C-alpha positions as a LaTeX table, in Angstrom:
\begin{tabular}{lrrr}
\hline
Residue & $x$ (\AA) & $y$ (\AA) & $z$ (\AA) \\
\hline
Unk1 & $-76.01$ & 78.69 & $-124.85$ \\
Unk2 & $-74.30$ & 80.21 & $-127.81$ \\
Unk3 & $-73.28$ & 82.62 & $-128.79$ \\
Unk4 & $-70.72$ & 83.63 & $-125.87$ \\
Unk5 & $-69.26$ & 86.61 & $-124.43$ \\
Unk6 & $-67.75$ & 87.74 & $-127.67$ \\
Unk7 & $-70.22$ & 86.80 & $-130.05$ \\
Unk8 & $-69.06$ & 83.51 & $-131.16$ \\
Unk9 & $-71.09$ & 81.05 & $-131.82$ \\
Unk10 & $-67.90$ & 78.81 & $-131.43$ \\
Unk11 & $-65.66$ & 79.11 & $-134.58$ \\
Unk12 & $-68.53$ & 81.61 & $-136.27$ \\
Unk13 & $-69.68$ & 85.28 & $-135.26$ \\
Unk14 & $-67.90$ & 87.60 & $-133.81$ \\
Unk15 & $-68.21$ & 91.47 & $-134.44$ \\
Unk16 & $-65.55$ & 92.21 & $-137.20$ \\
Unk17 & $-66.57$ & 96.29 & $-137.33$ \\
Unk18 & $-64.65$ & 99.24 & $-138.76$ \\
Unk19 & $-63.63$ & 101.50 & $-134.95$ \\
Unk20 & $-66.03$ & 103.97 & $-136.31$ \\
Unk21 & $-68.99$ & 101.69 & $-135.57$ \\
Unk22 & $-68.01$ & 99.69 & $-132.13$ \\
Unk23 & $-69.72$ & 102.26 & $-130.02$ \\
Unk24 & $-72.70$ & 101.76 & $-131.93$ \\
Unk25 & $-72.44$ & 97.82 & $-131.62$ \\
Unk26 & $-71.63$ & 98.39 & $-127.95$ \\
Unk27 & $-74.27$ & 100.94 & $-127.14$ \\
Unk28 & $-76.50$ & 98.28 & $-129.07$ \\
Unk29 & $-75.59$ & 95.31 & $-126.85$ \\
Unk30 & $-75.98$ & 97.03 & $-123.61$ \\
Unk31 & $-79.31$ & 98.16 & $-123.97$ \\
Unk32 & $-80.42$ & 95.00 & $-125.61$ \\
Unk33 & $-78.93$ & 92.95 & $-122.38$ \\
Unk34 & $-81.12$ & 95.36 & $-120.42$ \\
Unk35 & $-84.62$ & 95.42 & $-122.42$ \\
Unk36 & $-84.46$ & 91.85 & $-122.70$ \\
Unk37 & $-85.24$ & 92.05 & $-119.16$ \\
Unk38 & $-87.00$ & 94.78 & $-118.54$ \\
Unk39 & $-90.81$ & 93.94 & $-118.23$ \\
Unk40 & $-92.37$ & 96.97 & $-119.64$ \\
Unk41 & $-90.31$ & 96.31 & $-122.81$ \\
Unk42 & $-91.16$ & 92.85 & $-123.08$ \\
Unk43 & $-94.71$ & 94.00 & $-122.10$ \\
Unk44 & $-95.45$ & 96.29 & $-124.89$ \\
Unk45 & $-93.90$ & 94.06 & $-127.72$ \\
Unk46 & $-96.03$ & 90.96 & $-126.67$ \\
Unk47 & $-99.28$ & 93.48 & $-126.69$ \\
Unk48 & $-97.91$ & 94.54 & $-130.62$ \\
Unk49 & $-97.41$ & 90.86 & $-131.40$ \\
Unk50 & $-101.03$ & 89.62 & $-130.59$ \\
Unk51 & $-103.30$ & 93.00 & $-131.36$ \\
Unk52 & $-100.96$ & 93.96 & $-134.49$ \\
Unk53 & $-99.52$ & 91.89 & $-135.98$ \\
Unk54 & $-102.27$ & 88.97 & $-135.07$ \\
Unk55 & $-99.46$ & 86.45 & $-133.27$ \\
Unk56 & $-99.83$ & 83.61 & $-132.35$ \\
Unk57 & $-99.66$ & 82.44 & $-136.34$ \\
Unk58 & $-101.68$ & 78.94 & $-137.31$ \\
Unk59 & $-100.01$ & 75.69 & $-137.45$ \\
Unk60 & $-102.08$ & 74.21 & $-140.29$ \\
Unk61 & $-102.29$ & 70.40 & $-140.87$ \\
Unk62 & $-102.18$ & 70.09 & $-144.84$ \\
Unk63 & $-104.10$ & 66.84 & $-145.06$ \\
Unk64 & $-104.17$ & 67.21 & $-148.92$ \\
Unk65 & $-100.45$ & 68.22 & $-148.87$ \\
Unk66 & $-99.95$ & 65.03 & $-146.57$ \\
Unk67 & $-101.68$ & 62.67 & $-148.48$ \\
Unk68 & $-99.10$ & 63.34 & $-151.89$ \\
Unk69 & $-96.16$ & 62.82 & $-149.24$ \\
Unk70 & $-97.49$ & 59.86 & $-147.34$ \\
Unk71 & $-96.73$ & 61.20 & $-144.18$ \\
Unk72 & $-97.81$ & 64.42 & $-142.01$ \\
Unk73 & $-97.06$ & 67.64 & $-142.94$ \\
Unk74 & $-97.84$ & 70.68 & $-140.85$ \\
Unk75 & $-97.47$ & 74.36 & $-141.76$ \\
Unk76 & $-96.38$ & 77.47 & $-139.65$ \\
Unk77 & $-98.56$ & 80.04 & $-141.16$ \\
Unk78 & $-96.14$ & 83.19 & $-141.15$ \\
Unk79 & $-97.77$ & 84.03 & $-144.27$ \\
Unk80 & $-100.62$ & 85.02 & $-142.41$ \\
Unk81 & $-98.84$ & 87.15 & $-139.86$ \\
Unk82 & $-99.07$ & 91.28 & $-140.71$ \\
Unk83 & $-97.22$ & 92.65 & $-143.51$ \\
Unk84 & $-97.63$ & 88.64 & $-144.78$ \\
Unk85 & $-94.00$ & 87.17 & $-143.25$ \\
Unk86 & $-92.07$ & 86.75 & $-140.59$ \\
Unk87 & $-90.24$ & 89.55 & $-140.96$ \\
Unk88 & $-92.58$ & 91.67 & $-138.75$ \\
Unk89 & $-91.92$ & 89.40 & $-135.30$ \\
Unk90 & $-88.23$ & 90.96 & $-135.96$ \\
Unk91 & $-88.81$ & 94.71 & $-137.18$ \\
Unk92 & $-91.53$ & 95.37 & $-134.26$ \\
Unk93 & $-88.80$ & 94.09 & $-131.78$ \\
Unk94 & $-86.40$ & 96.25 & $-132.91$ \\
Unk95 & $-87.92$ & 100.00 & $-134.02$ \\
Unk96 & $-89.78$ & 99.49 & $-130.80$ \\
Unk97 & $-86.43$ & 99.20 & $-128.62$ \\
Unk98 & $-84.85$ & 101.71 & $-130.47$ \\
Unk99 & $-87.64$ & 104.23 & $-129.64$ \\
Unk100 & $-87.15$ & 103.35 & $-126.24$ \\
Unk101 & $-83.00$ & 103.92 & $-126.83$ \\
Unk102 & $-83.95$ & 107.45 & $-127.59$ \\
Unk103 & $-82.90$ & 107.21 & $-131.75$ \\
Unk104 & $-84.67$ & 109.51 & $-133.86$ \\
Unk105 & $-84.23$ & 107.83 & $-137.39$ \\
Unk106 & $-83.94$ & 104.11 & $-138.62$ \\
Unk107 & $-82.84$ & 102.58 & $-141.65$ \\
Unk108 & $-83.02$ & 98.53 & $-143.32$ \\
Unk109 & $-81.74$ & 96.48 & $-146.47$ \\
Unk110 & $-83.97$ & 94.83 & $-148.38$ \\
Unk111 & $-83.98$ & 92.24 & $-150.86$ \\
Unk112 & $-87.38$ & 90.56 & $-151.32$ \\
Unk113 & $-88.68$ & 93.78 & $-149.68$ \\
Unk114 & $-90.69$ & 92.02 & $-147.13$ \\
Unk115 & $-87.89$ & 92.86 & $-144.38$ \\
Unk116 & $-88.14$ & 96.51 & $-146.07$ \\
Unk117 & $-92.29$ & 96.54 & $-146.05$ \\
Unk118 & $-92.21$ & 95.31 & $-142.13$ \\
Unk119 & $-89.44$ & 97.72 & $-141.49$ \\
Unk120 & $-91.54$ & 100.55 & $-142.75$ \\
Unk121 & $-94.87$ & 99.32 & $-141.27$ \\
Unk122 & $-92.93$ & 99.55 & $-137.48$ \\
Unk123 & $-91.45$ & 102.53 & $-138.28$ \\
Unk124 & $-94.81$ & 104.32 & $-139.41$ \\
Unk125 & $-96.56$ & 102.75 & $-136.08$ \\
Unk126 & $-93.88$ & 104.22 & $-133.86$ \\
Unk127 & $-93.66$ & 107.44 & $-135.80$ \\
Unk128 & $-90.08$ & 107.33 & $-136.43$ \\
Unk129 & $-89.03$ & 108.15 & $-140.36$ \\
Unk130 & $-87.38$ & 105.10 & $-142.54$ \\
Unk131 & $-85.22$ & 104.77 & $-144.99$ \\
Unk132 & $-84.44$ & 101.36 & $-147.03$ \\
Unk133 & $-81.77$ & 100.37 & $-149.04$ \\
Unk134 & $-82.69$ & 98.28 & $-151.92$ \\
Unk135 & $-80.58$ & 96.88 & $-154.85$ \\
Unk136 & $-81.40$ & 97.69 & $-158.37$ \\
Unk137 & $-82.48$ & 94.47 & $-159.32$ \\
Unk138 & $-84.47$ & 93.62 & $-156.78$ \\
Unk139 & $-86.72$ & 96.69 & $-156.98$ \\
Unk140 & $-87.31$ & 95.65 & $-160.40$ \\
Unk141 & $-88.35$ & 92.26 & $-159.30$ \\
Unk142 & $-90.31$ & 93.53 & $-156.44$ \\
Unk143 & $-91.74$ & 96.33 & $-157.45$ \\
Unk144 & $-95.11$ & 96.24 & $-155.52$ \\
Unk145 & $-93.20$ & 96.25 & $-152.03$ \\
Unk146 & $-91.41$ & 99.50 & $-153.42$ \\
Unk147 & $-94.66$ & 101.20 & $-153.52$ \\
Unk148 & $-95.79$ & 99.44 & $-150.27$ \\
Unk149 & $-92.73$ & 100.88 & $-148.22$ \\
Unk150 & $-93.57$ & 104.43 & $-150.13$ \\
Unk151 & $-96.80$ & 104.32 & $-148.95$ \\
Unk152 & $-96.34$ & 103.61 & $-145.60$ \\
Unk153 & $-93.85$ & 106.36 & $-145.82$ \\
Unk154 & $-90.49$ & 105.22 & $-146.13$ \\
Unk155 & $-87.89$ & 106.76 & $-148.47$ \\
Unk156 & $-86.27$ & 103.83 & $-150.39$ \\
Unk157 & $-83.29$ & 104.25 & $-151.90$ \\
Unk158 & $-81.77$ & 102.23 & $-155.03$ \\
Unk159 & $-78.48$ & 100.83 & $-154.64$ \\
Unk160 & $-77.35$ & 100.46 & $-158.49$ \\
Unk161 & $-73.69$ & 99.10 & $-157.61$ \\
Unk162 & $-72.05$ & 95.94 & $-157.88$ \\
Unk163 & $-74.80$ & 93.43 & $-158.07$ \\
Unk164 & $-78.02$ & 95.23 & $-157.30$ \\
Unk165 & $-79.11$ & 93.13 & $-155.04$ \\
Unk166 & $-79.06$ & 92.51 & $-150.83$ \\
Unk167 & $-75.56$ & 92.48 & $-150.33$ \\
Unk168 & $-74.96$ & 95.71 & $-151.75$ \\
Unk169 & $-78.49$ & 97.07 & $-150.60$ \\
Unk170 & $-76.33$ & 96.15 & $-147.07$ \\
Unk171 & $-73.13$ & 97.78 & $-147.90$ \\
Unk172 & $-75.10$ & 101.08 & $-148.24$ \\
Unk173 & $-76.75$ & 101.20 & $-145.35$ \\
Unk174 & $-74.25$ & 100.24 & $-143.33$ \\
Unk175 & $-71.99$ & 103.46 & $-144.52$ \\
Unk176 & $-75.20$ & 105.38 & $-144.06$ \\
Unk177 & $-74.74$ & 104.25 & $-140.43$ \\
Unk178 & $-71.77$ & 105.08 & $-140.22$ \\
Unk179 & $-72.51$ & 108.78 & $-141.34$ \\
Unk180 & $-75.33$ & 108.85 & $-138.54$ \\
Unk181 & $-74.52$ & 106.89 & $-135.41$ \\
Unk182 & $-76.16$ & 108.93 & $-132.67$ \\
Unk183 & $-79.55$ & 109.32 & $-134.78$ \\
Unk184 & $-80.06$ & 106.22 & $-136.48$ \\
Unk185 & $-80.93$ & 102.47 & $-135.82$ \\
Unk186 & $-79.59$ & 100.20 & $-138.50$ \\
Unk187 & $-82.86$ & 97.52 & $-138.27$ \\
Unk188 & $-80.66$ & 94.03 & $-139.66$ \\
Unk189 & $-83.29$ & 91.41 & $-141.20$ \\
Unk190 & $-81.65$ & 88.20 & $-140.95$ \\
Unk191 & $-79.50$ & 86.94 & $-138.42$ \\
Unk192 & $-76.20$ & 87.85 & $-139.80$ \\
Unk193 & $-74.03$ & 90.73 & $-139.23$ \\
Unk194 & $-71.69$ & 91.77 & $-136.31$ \\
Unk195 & $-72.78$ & 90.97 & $-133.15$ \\
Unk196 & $-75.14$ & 91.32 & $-131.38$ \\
Unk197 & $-77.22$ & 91.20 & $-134.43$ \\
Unk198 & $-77.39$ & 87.31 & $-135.22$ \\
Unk199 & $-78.01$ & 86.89 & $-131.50$ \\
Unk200 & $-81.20$ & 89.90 & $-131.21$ \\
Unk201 & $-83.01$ & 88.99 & $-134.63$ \\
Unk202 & $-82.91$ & 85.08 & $-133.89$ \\
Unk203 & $-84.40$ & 85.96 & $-130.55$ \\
Unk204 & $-87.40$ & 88.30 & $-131.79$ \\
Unk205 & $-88.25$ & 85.46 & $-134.51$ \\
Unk206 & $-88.01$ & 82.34 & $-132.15$ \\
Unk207 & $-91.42$ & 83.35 & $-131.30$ \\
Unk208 & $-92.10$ & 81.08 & $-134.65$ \\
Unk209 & $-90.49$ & 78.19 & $-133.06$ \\
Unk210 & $-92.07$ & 79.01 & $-129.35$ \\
Unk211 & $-95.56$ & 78.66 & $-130.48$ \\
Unk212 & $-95.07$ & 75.54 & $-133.25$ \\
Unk213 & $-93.81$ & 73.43 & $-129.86$ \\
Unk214 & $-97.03$ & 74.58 & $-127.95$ \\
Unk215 & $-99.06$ & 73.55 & $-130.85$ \\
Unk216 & $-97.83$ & 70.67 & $-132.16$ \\
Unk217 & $-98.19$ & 68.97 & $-128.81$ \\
Unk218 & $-102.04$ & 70.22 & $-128.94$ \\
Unk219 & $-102.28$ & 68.70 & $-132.41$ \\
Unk220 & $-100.22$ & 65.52 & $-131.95$ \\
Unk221 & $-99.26$ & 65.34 & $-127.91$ \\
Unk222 & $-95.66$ & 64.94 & $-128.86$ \\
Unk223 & $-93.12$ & 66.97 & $-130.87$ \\
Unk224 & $-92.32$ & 67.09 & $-134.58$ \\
Unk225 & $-90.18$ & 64.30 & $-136.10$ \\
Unk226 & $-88.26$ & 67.14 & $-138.35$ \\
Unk227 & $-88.10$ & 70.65 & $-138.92$ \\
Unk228 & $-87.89$ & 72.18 & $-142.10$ \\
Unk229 & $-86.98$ & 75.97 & $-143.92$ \\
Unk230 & $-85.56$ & 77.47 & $-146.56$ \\
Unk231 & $-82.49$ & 79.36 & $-145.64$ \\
Unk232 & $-80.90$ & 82.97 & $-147.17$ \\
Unk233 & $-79.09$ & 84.87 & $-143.75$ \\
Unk234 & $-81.31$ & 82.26 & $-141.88$ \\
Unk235 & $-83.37$ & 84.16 & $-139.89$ \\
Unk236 & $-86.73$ & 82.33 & $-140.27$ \\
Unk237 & $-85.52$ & 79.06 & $-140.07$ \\
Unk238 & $-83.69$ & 80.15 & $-137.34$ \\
Unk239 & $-86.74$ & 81.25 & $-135.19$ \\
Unk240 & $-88.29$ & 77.62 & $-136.18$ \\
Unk241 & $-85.00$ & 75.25 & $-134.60$ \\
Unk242 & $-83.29$ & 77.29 & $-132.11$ \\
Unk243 & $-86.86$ & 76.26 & $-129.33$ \\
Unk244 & $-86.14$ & 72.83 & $-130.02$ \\
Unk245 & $-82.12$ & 72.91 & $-130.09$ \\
Unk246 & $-81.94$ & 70.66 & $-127.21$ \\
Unk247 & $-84.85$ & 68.26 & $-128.38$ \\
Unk248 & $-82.32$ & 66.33 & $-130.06$ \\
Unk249 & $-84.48$ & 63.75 & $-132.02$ \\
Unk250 & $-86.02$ & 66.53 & $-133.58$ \\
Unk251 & $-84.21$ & 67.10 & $-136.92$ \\
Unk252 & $-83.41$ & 70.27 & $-138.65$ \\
Unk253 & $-83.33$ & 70.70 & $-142.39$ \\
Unk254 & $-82.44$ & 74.02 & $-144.02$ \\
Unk255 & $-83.18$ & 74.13 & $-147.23$ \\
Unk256 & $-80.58$ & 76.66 & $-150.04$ \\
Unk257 & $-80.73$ & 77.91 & $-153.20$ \\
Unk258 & $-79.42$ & 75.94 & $-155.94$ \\
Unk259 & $-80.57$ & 78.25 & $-158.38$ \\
Unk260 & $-79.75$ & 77.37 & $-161.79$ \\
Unk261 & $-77.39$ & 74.36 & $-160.53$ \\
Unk262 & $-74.73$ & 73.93 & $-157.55$ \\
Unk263 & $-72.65$ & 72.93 & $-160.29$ \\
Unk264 & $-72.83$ & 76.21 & $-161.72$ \\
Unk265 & $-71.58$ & 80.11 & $-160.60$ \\
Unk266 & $-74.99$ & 80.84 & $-160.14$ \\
Unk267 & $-76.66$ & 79.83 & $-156.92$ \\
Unk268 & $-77.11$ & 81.00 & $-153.90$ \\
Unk269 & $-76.01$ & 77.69 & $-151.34$ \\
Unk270 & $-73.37$ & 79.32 & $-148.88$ \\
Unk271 & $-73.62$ & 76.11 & $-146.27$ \\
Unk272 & $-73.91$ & 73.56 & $-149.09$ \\
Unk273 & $-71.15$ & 75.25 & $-151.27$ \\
Unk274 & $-69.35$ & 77.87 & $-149.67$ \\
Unk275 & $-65.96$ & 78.32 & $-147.40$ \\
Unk276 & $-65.54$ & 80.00 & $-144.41$ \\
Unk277 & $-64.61$ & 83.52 & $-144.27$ \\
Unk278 & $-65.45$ & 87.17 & $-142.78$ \\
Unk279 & $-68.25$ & 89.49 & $-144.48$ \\
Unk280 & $-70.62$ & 92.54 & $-143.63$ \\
Unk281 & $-69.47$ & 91.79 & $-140.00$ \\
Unk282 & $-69.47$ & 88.56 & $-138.98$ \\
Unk283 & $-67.20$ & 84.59 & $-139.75$ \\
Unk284 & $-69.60$ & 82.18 & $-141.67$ \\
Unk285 & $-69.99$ & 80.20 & $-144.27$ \\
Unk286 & $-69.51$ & 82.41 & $-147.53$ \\
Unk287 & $-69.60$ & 82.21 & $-151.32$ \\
Unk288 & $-66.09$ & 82.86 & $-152.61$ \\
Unk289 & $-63.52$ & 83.03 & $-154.70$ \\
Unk290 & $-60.04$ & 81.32 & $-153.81$ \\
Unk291 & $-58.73$ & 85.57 & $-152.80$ \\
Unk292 & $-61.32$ & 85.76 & $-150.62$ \\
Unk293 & $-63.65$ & 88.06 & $-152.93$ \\
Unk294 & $-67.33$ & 87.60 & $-152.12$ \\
Unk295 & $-69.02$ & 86.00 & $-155.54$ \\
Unk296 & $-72.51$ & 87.09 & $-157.06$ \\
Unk297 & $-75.31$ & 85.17 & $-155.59$ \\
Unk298 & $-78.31$ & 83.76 & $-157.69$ \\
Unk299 & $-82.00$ & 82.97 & $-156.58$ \\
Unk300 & $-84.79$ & 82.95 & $-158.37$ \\
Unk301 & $-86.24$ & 84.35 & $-154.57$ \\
Unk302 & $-85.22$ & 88.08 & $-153.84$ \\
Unk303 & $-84.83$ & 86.58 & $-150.30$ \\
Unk304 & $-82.43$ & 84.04 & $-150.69$ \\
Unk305 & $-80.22$ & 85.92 & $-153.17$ \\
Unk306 & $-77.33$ & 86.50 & $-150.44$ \\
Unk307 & $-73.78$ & 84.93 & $-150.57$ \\
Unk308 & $-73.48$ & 84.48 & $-146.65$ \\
Unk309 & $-75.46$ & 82.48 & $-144.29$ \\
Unk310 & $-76.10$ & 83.88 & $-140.58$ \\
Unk311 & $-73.51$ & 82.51 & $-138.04$ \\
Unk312 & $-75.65$ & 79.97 & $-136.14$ \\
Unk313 & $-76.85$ & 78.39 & $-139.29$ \\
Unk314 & $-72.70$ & 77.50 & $-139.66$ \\
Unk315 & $-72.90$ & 76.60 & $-135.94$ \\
Unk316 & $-75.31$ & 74.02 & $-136.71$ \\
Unk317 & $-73.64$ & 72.41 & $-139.14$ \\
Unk318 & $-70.45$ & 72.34 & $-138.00$ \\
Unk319 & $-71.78$ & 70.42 & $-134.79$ \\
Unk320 & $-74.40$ & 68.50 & $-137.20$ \\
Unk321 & $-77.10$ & 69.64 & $-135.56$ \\
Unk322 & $-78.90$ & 70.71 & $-138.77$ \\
Unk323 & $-78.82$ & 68.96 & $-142.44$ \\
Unk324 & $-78.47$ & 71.32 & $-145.04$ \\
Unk325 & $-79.51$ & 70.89 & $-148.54$ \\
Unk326 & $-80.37$ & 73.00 & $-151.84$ \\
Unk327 & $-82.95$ & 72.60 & $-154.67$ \\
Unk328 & $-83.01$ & 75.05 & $-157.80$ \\
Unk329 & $-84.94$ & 77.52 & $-159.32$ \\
Unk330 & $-86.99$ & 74.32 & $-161.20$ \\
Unk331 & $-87.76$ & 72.87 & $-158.36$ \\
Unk332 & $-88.83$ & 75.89 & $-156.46$ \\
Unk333 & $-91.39$ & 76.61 & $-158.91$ \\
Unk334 & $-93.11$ & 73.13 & $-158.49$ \\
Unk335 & $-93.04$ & 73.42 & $-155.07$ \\
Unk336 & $-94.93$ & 77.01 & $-155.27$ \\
Unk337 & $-97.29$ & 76.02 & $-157.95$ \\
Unk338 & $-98.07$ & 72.54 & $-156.18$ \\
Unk339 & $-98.93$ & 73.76 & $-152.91$ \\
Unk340 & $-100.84$ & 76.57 & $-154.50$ \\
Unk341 & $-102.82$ & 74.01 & $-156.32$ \\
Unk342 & $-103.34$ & 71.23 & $-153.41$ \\
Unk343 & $-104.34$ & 74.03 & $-150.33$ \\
Unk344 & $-105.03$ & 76.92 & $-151.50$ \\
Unk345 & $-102.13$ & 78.76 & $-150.31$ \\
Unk346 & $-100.10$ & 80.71 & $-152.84$ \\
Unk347 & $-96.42$ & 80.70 & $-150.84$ \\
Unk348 & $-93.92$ & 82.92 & $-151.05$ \\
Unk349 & $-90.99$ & 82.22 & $-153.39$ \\
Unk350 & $-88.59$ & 81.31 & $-150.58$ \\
Unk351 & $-90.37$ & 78.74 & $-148.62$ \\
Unk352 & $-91.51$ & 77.81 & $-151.81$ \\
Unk353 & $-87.51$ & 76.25 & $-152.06$ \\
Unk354 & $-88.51$ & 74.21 & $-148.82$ \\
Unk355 & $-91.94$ & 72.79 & $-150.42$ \\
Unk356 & $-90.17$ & 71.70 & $-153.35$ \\
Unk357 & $-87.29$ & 70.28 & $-151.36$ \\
Unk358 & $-90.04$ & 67.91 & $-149.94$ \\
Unk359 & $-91.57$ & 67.07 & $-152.64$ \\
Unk360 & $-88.64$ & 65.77 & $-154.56$ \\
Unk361 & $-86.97$ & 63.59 & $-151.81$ \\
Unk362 & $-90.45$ & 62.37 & $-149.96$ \\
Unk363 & $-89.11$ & 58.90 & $-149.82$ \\
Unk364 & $-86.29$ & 60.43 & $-146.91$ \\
Unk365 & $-89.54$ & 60.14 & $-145.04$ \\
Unk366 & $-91.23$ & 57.62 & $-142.93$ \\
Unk367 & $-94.94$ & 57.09 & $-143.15$ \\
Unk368 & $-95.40$ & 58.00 & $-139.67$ \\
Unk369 & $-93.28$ & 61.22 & $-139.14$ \\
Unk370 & $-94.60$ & 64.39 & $-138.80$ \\
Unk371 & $-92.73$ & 67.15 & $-139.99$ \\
Unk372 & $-93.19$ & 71.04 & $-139.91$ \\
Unk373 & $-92.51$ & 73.12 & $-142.67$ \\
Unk374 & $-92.24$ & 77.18 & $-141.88$ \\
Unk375 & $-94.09$ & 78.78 & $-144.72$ \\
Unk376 & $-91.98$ & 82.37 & $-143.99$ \\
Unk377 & $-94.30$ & 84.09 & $-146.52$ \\
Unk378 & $-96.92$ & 84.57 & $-148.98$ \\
Unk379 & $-96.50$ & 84.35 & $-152.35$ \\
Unk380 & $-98.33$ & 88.19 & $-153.68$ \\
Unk381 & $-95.11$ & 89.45 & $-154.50$ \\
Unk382 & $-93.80$ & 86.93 & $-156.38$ \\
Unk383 & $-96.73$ & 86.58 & $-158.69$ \\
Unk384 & $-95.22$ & 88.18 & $-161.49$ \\
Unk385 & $-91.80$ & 86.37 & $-161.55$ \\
Unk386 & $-93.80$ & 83.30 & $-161.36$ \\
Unk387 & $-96.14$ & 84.03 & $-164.45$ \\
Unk388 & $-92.78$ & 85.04 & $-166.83$ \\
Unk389 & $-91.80$ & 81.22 & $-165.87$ \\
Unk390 & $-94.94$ & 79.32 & $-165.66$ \\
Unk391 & $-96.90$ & 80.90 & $-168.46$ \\
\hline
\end{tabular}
């Protein structure tokens, strides 16, 4: 299976590097190949994954949630994993294996700053000092997971260039790489990059997808009807399809930013809107211009605020194996105040784009599917966006 010996995911991937960082990439892709199977590797992260981090996650049936839609609607609780996302099935995966590669330092991107919190939480458990790139912007609208990484004690550092957010929060630590090769592990948080990247974090999160199959068959005794995520670099809804990619009447949706409108510069849909083209490492789907210069991304998540889309995700819908869609900012915010208000669960901004996606087209639906939505992450951090807009 994809992606093959060069990194290609057919026409997407690839390592597209500056010479100063291929023995990195290299050095990175050998001893992944051999701690994937190496036992005592494999070993120790499953023992981190149940007794910290508190894997395997729920799969919650939302009868309330249901009953609106008028058909079944399960939920993958990542928001109840540590650190309160995904992003931790990922960062424990990859500090750990770079303490066992012998590096003394690692660094991350952030945008949301749940990538940069779980970063920081592996990095304090395996004793190994952090730093975290973070855009301008974004520490303003995540401020509380600035002081969580601080207190866990990580250095984060603002990135006040271009457009202050995760793409530039990248382009920083990726020359701090540069500077510090034989040191430092660069810990990616999506599945986009050069390769090996896309290929490593998708594996780490398809834990997610792993255990929903297990589940659901406990629940239901037969698998979902459709699959469903939001989608920035990809990463969680990634770890949700890639168990099931040869259960092919199980249907993947990915769900974009539209933020203010697709019809407008300011959105965030690189599958639903963007062209193909090369950036921070890797051929996908980008946002654009018509020279090839990478346009400003808009989200009203930090998470999703990203004008690329991980390599696989462009895979899938290239070969149609996924349907890709995108609902904005207003639509977002019903979906995270509805489910809030029907379950009790306050969701994270970003699979808050996935809620509201299902809300608004319900009648796609038939009365008897079942269908599993990821819900990537809680919704603590986001509070305060939420109130300027809702109250």
């Amino acid at each position: 299976m994809y992606p093959d010996k060069k990194g290609y995911f057919l026409n997407f991937g690839g390592k597209f590097v500056p010479e100063t960082l291929i023995v990195a990439i290299n050095e990175l892709e050998t001893s992944y190949a051999y701690f994937k199977k190496s036992k005592e590797f494999r070993n120790k992260l499953n023992y981190y994954l149940k007794e910290y981090a508190g894997r395997p996650t729920p799969l919650y049936f939302a009868e309330n949630f249901s009953k609106y839609l008028g058909f079944k609607i399960y939920l993958k609780r990542e928001d109840l994993a540590h650190t309160g996302a995904h992003k931790i099935n990922n960062t424990l995966g990859q500090v750990l294996m770079a303490k066992m590669m012998g590096k003394k330092r690692i660094i991350a991107e952030t945008g949301a700053g749940q990538h940069g919190v779980a970063t920081a939480t592996a990095a304090a458990l395996f004793k190994m000092p952090c730093c975290v790139y973070m855009g301008k912007e974004d520490m303003h609208r995540q401020s509380l997971n600035v002081f969580r990484m601080q207190l866990l004690g990580t250095e984060v550092k603002c990135v006040d260039s271009g457009s202050m957010t995760l793409k530039d929060a990248i382009n920083e630590a990726i020359r701090d790489w540069v500077s510090n090769i034989d040191t430092t592990h660069y810990v990616i948080g999506s599945i986009v990059g050069p390769y090996p990247y896309p290929m490593i974090v998708r594996d780490f999160q398809c834990i997610i997808g792993k255990e929903v199959k297990k589940q659901i068959l406990r629940h239901e005794k037969r698998l979902p009807d459709y699959l469903v995520a939001c989608v920035g670099g990809g990463s969680n809804a990634m770890g949700l399809f890639h168990p099931f990619y040869r259960d092919k009447r199980v249907k993947f949706i990915g769900v974009e930013p539209a933020g203010r409108g697709l019809n407008t510069k300011e959105h965030g849909a690189s599958l639903c809107k963007g062209t193909i083209g090369v950036f921070q490492g890797a051929k996908s789907y980008l946002l654009q211009d018509k020279n090839g210069q990478i346009q400003t991304a808009h989200s009203i998540s930090a998470g999703l605020d990203y004008p690329g889309v991980g390599p696989e995700h462009a895979y899938y819908k290239d070969i149609k194996r996924a349907q890709y869609y995108a609902v904005d900012d207003k639509t977002t915010l019903l979906g995270f105040k509805f489910l809030s208000e029907t379950e009790g669960i306050i969701p994270a901004l970003e699979p808050s784009h996935a809620i509201g996606y299902l809300i608004k087209h319900k009648k796609r639906f038939k009365k008897l599917d079942i269908v599993i939505l990821n819900l990537s992450g809680r919704g603590d951090k986001d509070i305060d966006i939420v109130k300027e807009h809702l109250v």
